[in-house]
Short mmCIF file of C-alpha atoms in Angstrom, two decimals:
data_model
loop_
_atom_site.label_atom_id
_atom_site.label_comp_id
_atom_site.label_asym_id
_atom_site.label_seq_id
_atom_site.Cartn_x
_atom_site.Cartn_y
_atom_site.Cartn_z
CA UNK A 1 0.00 0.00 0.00
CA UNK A 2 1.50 3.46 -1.00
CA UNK A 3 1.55 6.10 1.99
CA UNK A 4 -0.20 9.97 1.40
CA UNK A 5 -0.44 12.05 4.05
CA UNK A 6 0.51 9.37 6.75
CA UNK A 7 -2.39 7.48 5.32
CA UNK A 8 -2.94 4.42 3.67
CA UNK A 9 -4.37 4.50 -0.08
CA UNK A 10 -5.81 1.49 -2.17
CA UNK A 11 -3.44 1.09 -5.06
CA UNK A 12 -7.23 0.57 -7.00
CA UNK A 13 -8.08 4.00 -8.15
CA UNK A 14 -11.48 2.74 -8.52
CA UNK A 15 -11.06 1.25 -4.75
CA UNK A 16 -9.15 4.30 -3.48
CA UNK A 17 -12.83 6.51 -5.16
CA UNK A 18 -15.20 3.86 -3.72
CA UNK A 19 -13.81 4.00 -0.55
CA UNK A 20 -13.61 8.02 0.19
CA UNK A 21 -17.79 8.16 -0.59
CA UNK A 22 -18.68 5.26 1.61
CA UNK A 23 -16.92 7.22 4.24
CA UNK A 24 -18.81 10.39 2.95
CA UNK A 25 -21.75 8.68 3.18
CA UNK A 26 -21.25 7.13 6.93
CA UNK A 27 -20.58 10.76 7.68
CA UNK A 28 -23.49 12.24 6.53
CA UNK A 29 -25.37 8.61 7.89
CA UNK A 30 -27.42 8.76 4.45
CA UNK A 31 -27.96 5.51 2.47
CA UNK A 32 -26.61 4.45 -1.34
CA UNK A 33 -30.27 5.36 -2.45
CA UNK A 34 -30.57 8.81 -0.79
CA UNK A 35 -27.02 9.61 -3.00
CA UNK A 36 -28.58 7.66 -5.92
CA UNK A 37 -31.77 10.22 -5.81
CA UNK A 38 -29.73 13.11 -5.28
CA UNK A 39 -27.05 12.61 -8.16
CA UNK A 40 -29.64 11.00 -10.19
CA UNK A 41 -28.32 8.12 -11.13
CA UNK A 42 -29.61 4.57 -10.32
CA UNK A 43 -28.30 2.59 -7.39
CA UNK A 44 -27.11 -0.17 -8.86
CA UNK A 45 -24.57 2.48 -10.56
CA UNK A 46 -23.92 3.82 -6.99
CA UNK A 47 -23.03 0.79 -5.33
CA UNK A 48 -20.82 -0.28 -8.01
CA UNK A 49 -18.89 2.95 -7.78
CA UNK A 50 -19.14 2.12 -3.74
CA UNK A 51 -17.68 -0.49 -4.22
CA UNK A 52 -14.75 0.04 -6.63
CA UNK A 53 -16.22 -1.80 -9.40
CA UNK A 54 -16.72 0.91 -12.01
CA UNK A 55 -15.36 4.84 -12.62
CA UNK A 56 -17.75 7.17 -11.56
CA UNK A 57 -18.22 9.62 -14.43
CA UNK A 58 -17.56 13.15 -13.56
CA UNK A 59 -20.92 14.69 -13.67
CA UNK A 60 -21.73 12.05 -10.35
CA UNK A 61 -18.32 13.41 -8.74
CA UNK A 62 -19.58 16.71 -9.04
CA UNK A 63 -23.14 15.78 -7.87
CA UNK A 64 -21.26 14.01 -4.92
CA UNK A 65 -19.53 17.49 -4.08
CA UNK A 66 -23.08 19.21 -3.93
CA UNK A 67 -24.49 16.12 -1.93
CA UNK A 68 -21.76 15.78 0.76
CA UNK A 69 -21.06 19.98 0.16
CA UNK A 70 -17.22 19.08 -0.83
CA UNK A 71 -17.11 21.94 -3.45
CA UNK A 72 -14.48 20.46 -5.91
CA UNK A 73 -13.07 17.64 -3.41
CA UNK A 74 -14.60 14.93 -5.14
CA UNK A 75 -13.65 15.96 -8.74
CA UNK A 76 -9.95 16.51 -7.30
CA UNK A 77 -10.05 12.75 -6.92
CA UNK A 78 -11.45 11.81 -9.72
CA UNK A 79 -8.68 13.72 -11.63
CA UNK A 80 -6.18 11.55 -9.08
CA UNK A 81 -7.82 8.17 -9.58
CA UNK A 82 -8.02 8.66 -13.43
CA UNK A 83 -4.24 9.18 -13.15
CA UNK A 84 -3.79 6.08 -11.62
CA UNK A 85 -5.77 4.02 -14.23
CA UNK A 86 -2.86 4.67 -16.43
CA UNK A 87 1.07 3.37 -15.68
CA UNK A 88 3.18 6.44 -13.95
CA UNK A 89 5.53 7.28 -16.69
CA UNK A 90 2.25 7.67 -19.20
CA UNK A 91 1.06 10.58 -17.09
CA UNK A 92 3.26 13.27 -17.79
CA UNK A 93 2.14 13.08 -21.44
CA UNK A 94 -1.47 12.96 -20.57
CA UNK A 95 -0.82 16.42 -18.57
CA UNK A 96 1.03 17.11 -22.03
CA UNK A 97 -2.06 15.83 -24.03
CA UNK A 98 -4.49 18.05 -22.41
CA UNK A 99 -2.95 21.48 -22.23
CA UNK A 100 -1.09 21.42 -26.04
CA UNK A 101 -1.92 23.62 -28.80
CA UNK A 102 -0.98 21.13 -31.36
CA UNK A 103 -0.66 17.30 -30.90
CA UNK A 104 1.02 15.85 -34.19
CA UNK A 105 1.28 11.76 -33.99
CA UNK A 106 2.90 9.18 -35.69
CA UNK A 107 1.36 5.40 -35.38
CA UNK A 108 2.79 2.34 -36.03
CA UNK A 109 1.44 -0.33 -34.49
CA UNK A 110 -2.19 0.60 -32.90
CA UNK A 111 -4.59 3.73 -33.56
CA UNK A 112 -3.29 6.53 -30.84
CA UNK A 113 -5.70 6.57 -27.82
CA UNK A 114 -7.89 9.54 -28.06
CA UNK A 115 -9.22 8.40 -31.78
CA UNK A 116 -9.71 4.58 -30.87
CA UNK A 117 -13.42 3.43 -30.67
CA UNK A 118 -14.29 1.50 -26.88
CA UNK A 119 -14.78 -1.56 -28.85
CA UNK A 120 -11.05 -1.17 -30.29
CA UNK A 121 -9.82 0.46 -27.03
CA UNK A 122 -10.82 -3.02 -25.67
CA UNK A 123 -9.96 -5.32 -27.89
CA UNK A 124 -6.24 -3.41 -27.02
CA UNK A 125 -6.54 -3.81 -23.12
CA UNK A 126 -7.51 -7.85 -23.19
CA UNK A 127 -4.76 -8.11 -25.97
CA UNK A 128 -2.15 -6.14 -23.64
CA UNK A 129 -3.34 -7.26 -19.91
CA UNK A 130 -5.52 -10.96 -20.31
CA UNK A 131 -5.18 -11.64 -16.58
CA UNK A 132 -7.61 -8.11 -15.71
CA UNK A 133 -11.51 -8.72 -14.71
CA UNK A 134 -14.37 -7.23 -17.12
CA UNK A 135 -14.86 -4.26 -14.61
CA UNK A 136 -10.79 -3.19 -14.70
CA UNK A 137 -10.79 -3.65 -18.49
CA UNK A 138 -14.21 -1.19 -18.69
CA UNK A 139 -12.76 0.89 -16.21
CA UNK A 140 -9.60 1.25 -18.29
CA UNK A 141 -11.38 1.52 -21.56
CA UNK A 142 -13.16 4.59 -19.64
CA UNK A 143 -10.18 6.34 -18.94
CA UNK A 144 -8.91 6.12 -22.40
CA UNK A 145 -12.42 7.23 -23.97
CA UNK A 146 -12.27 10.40 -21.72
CA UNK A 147 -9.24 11.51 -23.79
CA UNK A 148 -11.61 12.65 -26.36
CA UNK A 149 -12.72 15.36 -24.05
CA UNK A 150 -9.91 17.66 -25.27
CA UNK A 151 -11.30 18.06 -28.57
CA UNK A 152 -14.28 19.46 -27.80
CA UNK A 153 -13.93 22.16 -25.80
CA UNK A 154 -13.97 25.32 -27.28
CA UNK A 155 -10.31 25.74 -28.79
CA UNK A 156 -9.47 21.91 -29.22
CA UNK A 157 -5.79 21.74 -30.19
CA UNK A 158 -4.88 21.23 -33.85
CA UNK A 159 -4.59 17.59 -34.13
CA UNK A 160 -2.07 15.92 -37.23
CA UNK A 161 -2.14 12.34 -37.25
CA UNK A 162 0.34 10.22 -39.94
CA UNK A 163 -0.84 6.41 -39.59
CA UNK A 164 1.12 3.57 -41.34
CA UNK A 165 -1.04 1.66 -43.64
CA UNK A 166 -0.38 -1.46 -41.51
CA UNK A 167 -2.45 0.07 -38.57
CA UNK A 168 -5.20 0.36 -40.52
CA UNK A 169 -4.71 -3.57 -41.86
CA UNK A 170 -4.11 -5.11 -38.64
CA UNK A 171 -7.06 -7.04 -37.32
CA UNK A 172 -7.43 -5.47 -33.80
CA UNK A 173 -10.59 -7.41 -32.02
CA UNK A 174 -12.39 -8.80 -35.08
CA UNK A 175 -13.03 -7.01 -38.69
CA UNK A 176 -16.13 -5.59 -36.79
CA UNK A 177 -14.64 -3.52 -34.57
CA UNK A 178 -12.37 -2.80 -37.48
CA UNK A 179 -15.06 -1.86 -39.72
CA UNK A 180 -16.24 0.50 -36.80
CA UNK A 181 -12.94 2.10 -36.14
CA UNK A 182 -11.97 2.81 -39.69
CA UNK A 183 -15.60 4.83 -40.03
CA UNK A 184 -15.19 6.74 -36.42
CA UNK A 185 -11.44 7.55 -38.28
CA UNK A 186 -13.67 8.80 -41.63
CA UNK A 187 -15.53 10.78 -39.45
CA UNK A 188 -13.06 12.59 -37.38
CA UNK A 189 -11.28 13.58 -40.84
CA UNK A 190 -14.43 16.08 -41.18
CA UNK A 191 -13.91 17.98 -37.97
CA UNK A 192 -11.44 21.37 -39.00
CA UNK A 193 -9.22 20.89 -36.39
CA UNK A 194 -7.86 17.14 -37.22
CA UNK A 195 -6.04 16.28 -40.35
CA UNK A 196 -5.53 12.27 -41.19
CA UNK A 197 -2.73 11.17 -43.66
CA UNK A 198 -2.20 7.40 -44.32
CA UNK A 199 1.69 6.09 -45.04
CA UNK A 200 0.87 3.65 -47.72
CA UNK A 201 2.93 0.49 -47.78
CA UNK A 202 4.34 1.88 -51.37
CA UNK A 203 5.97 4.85 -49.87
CA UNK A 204 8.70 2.23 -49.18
CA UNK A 205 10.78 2.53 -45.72
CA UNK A 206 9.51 5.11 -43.57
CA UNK A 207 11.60 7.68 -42.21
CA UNK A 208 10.96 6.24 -38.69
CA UNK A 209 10.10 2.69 -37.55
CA UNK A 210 9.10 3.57 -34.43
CA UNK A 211 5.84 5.54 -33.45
CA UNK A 212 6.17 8.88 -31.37
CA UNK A 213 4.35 12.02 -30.80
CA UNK A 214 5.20 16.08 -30.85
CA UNK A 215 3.19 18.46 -27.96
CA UNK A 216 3.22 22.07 -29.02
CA UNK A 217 2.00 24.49 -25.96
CA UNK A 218 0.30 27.40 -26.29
CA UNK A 219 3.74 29.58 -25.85
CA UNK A 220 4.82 27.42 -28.95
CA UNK A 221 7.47 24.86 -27.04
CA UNK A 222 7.28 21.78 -28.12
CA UNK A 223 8.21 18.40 -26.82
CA UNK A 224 9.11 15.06 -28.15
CA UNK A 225 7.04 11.95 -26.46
CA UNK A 226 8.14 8.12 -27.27
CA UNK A 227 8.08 4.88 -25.71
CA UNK A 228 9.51 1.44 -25.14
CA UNK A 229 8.92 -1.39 -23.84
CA UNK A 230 7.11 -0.88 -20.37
CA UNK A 231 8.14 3.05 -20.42
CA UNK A 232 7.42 6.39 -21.75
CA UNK A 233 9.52 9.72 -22.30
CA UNK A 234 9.34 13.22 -22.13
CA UNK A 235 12.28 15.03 -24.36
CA UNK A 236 12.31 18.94 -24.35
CA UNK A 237 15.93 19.04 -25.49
CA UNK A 238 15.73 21.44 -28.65
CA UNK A 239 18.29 19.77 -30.86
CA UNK A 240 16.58 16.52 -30.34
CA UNK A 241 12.79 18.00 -31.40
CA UNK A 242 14.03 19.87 -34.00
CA UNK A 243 15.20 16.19 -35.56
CA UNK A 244 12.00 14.43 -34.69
CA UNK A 245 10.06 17.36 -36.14
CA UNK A 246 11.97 17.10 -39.54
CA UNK A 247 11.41 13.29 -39.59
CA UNK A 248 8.09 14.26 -39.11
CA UNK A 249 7.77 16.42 -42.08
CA UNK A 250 9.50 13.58 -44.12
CA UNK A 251 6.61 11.26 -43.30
CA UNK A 252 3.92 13.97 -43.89
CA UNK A 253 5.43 14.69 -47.20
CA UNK A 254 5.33 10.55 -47.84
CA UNK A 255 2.27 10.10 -46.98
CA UNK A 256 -1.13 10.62 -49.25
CA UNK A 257 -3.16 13.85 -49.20
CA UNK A 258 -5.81 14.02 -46.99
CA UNK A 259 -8.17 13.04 -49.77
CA UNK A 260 -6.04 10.00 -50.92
CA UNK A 261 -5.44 9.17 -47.43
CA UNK A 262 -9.79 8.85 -46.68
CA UNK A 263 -10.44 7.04 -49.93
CA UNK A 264 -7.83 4.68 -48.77
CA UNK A 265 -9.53 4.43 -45.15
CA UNK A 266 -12.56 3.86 -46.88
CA UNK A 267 -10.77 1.11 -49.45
CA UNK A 268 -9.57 -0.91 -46.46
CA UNK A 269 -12.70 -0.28 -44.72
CA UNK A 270 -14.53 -2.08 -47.35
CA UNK A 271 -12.14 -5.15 -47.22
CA UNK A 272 -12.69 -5.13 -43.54
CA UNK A 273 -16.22 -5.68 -44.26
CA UNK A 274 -16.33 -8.44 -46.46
#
């Protein structure tokens, strides 16, 4: 068990979340159904949030904060817990995610998080983890869905994704969820603020193998984020962005136009589907 404060924490988030509003609700001596009626959601949902068997959403942490009259102390942990749904090293670059300007991405193996579908987000998680229950693999699938929240609030960040054609080909679940993927992809092409290009196979070696990431702020630094196996980096040095950003622009200039690149989502798409 980690220490915080002198105190001991489940290493669950969901736990650690279920745990801090049964003790809200001992305090206030009001039932699961009394905070059920009051957040308006159904008990069921309560008790498995109790309980550490689900995420609460973050509408019910702020309708705890009203109930137990925590201004803000319940959506403080929910910001914690979500944290810890994800391995240590990836949180710096959610923190990275959600305050840049620009995210520009480079995929290799799997669709990056905050474009995947729940049914592909899944089919990732029992892939990657087959010894977690249904309720940890929902919970994390939860987690990574919430991603999409930073583009769509009112200045989303300008959002360049370069996939390799073999993302798009790889079987991920079953050629269902594929199917479904590739069209939530289609769709996200039409939003202003996100531009898709596909690396076709017959561009011939890429100029990188490996897949990686570049987080412009708002005061225009940028950082480099990568990963291997079991860890994640953070790389600010400017000599070392400046590279990845000119590999970057070789693979943008390799890859088809954003018209070329849909008609070839929508090509595989079709395969996908027979």
């Amino acid at each position: 068990m980690e220490q915080v404060n002198g105190e001991s924490e489940p290493v669950d988030g969901l736990e650690w979340f279920g745990r801090e509003v049964a003790a809200a609700l001992e305090h206030k001596g009001a039932t699961q159904r009394a905070l059920a009626v009051a957040t308006g959601y159904k008990e069921p949902y309560v008790s498995k949030v109790v309980n550490g068997k689900a995420l609460a959403s973050q509408h019910f942490a702020d309708q705890c904060d009203c109930f137990f009259n925590t201004p803000g102390s319940f959506g403080r942990l929910l910001v914690r817990v979500s944290e810890r749904g994800n391995p240590g090293w990836f949180v710096p670059y959610l923190q990275l995610e959600k305050e840049s300007a620009k995210i520009e991405d480079y995929s290799t193996s799997f669709i990056m998080g905050i474009l995947q579908t729940s049914e592909y987000a899944e089919a990732v998680y029992r892939a990657a983890r087959p010894r977690e229950s249904e309720d940890q693999i929902k919970a994390l699938v939860e987690l990574r869905l919430r991603r999409r929240e930073i583009l769509e609030r009112p200045e989303p960040p300008i959002l360049w994704v370069i996939l390799h054609e073999a993302v798009l080909r790889t079987v991920v679940g079953n050629r269902g969820v594929m199917v479904g993927q590739l069209q939530h992809l289609a769709a996200m092409s039409a939003i202003p603020h996100v531009t898709l290009q596909v690396l076709p196979f017959a561009a011939g070696a890429p100029a990188s193998g490996q897949s990686f990431n570049l987080l412009t702020q708002e005061d225009g630094a940028t950082v480099l984020y990568s990963e291997t196996a079991g860890r994640g980096f953070v790389n600010d040095s400017a000599s070392d962005v400046r590279t990845w950003s000119d590999t970057y622009n070789r693979l943008r200039a390799a890859a088809e136009s954003e018209a070329d690149s849909l008609a070839l989502i929508h090509s595989i798409m079709e395969e996908h589907a027979r």
